[in-house]
Amino acid sequence: MQHIKVIAFDADDTLWVNEPYFRETEEKFAGLLENFLPHHSVEKVLLKNEIKNLPLYGYGIKGFMLSMIETALEVSEKKISLDTIETIIELGQEMINRPIELLDGVETVLQALQGKYKLVVATKGDLLDQ
């Protein structure tokens, strides 16, 4: 490793826990819309909208929130209440405000590499989420 000068890490689910929080929020979101569609159907529409919106919003919680709002409007045929939209926004805010939970061993590995290599984070995610 003597020729290696820089080590780049992806952030989400490489350095810290991320994906389970998206799945947890997705489940809560689907529950908000169960009067319109079953959970699995809401999740399919949400995934479709997330994929469609990636070029526009990129990866991250804010794009996920916008896709949830779009999905709520779509599956409810624009009959979703403002209170439910507010709850969807609150779900996203909870994700943003959640403390970072490092994966096991990350701190030890980074401390061992610090000073020996230039360490960088390389991500396609939202800068503020990272």
Short mmCIF file of N, CA and C in Angstrom, two decimals, residues 28-81:
data_model
loop_
_atom_site.label_atom_id
_atom_site.label_comp_id
_atom_site.label_asym_id
_atom_site.label_seq_id
_atom_site.Cartn_x
_atom_site.Cartn_y
_atom_site.Cartn_z
N LYS A 28 -43.63 3.87 7.59
CA LYS A 28 -44.53 4.84 8.24
C LYS A 28 -45.33 5.61 7.19
N PHE A 29 -44.65 6.00 6.11
CA PHE A 29 -45.29 6.73 5.02
C PHE A 29 -46.41 5.90 4.40
N ALA A 30 -46.13 4.64 4.11
CA ALA A 30 -47.15 3.77 3.52
C ALA A 30 -48.35 3.64 4.45
N GLY A 31 -48.09 3.64 5.76
CA GLY A 31 -49.18 3.59 6.74
C GLY A 31 -50.08 4.81 6.68
N LEU A 32 -49.50 5.95 6.37
CA LEU A 32 -50.29 7.18 6.25
C LEU A 32 -51.28 7.12 5.08
N LEU A 33 -50.96 6.29 4.09
CA LEU A 33 -51.77 6.24 2.86
C LEU A 33 -52.57 4.95 2.74
N GLU A 34 -52.68 4.19 3.83
CA GLU A 34 -53.35 2.89 3.74
C GLU A 34 -54.84 3.00 3.42
N ASN A 35 -55.42 4.18 3.59
CA ASN A 35 -56.83 4.36 3.19
C ASN A 35 -56.98 4.45 1.68
N PHE A 36 -55.87 4.67 0.99
CA PHE A 36 -55.89 4.80 -0.47
C PHE A 36 -55.38 3.55 -1.19
N LEU A 37 -54.30 2.97 -0.68
CA LEU A 37 -53.68 1.79 -1.30
C LEU A 37 -53.02 0.94 -0.22
N PRO A 38 -52.88 -0.37 -0.46
CA PRO A 38 -52.12 -1.21 0.47
C PRO A 38 -50.65 -0.78 0.51
N HIS A 39 -49.99 -1.12 1.62
CA HIS A 39 -48.58 -0.73 1.82
C HIS A 39 -47.71 -1.05 0.61
N HIS A 40 -47.77 -2.29 0.13
CA HIS A 40 -46.86 -2.70 -0.95
C HIS A 40 -47.10 -1.88 -2.22
N SER A 41 -48.34 -1.48 -2.45
CA SER A 41 -48.65 -0.67 -3.64
C SER A 41 -48.12 0.75 -3.48
N VAL A 42 -48.25 1.31 -2.28
CA VAL A 42 -47.69 2.64 -2.02
C VAL A 42 -46.18 2.61 -2.22
N GLU A 43 -45.54 1.57 -1.70
CA GLU A 43 -44.08 1.46 -1.82
C GLU A 43 -43.64 1.35 -3.28
N LYS A 44 -44.43 0.66 -4.11
CA LYS A 44 -44.11 0.57 -5.55
C LYS A 44 -44.20 1.93 -6.23
N VAL A 45 -45.25 2.68 -5.91
CA VAL A 45 -45.42 4.01 -6.51
C VAL A 45 -44.30 4.94 -6.03
N LEU A 46 -43.96 4.85 -4.75
CA LEU A 46 -42.87 5.68 -4.22
C LEU A 46 -41.56 5.36 -4.93
N LEU A 47 -41.25 4.09 -5.10
CA LEU A 47 -40.01 3.71 -5.78
C LEU A 47 -40.00 4.23 -7.22
N LYS A 48 -41.12 4.11 -7.90
CA LYS A 48 -41.23 4.63 -9.27
C LYS A 48 -40.93 6.12 -9.30
N ASN A 49 -41.50 6.86 -8.35
CA ASN A 49 -41.29 8.31 -8.31
C ASN A 49 -39.86 8.66 -7.91
N GLU A 50 -39.28 7.91 -6.98
CA GLU A 50 -37.89 8.16 -6.61
C GLU A 50 -36.96 7.99 -7.81
N ILE A 51 -37.15 6.92 -8.56
CA ILE A 51 -36.30 6.65 -9.73
C ILE A 51 -36.50 7.75 -10.78
N LYS A 52 -37.75 8.12 -11.01
CA LYS A 52 -38.06 9.17 -11.98
C LYS A 52 -37.41 10.50 -11.57
N ASN A 53 -37.39 10.77 -10.26
CA ASN A 53 -36.91 12.06 -9.76
C ASN A 53 -35.40 12.13 -9.53
N LEU A 54 -34.70 11.01 -9.61
CA LEU A 54 -33.25 11.03 -9.36
C LEU A 54 -32.50 12.05 -10.21
N PRO A 55 -32.77 12.15 -11.51
CA PRO A 55 -32.04 13.15 -12.30
C PRO A 55 -32.33 14.59 -11.84
N LEU A 56 -33.50 14.81 -11.27
CA LEU A 56 -33.89 16.15 -10.85
C LEU A 56 -33.41 16.48 -9.44
N TYR A 57 -33.63 15.56 -8.49
CA TYR A 57 -33.34 15.83 -7.08
C TYR A 57 -32.05 15.17 -6.60
N GLY A 58 -31.57 14.17 -7.30
CA GLY A 58 -30.41 13.43 -6.83
C GLY A 58 -30.76 12.52 -5.67
N TYR A 59 -29.72 12.04 -5.00
CA TYR A 59 -29.89 11.15 -3.86
C TYR A 59 -29.98 11.97 -2.59
N GLY A 60 -30.72 11.50 -1.62
CA GLY A 60 -30.76 12.17 -0.33
C GLY A 60 -32.16 12.28 0.23
N ILE A 61 -32.19 12.76 1.45
CA ILE A 61 -33.45 12.83 2.19
C ILE A 61 -34.42 13.84 1.58
N LYS A 62 -33.92 14.98 1.14
CA LYS A 62 -34.83 16.00 0.60
C LYS A 62 -35.53 15.50 -0.66
N GLY A 63 -34.81 14.85 -1.53
CA GLY A 63 -35.42 14.27 -2.72
C GLY A 63 -36.42 13.17 -2.36
N PHE A 64 -36.09 12.40 -1.33
CA PHE A 64 -36.98 11.35 -0.83
C PHE A 64 -38.27 11.99 -0.31
N MET A 65 -38.14 13.09 0.44
CA MET A 65 -39.32 13.79 0.96
C MET A 65 -40.21 14.28 -0.18
N LEU A 66 -39.60 14.89 -1.18
CA LEU A 66 -40.39 15.38 -2.31
C LEU A 66 -41.06 14.24 -3.06
N SER A 67 -40.38 13.11 -3.17
CA SER A 67 -40.98 11.94 -3.83
C SER A 67 -42.13 11.38 -3.00
N MET A 68 -42.01 11.44 -1.66
CA MET A 68 -43.12 10.99 -0.81
C MET A 68 -44.33 11.89 -1.00
N ILE A 69 -44.12 13.20 -1.04
CA ILE A 69 -45.23 14.13 -1.23
C ILE A 69 -45.88 13.91 -2.60
N GLU A 70 -45.06 13.75 -3.63
CA GLU A 70 -45.59 13.49 -4.97
C GLU A 70 -46.40 12.19 -4.98
N THR A 71 -45.89 11.17 -4.31
CA THR A 71 -46.59 9.88 -4.24
C THR A 71 -47.91 10.02 -3.50
N ALA A 72 -47.91 10.76 -2.40
CA ALA A 72 -49.15 10.97 -1.64
C ALA A 72 -50.20 11.66 -2.50
N LEU A 73 -49.79 12.66 -3.25
CA LEU A 73 -50.73 13.34 -4.15
C LEU A 73 -51.24 12.40 -5.23
N GLU A 74 -50.34 11.57 -5.75
CA GLU A 74 -50.71 10.65 -6.83
C GLU A 74 -51.69 9.58 -6.36
N VAL A 75 -51.35 8.88 -5.27
CA VAL A 75 -52.19 7.75 -4.85
C VAL A 75 -53.52 8.22 -4.26
N SER A 76 -53.57 9.46 -3.76
CA SER A 76 -54.82 9.98 -3.20
C SER A 76 -55.63 10.76 -4.23
N GLU A 77 -55.11 10.82 -5.46
CA GLU A 77 -55.73 11.63 -6.51
C GLU A 77 -55.92 13.07 -6.03
N LYS A 78 -54.89 13.58 -5.36
CA LYS A 78 -54.81 14.95 -4.83
C LYS A 78 -55.83 15.24 -3.74
N LYS A 79 -56.27 14.18 -3.04
CA LYS A 79 -57.22 14.35 -1.95
C LYS A 79 -56.54 14.26 -0.58
N ILE A 80 -55.24 14.14 -0.57
CA ILE A 80 -54.49 14.01 0.68
C ILE A 80 -54.66 15.29 1.50
N SER A 81 -54.79 15.14 2.80
CA SER A 81 -54.99 16.32 3.65
C SER A 81 -53.68 17.07 3.87
#
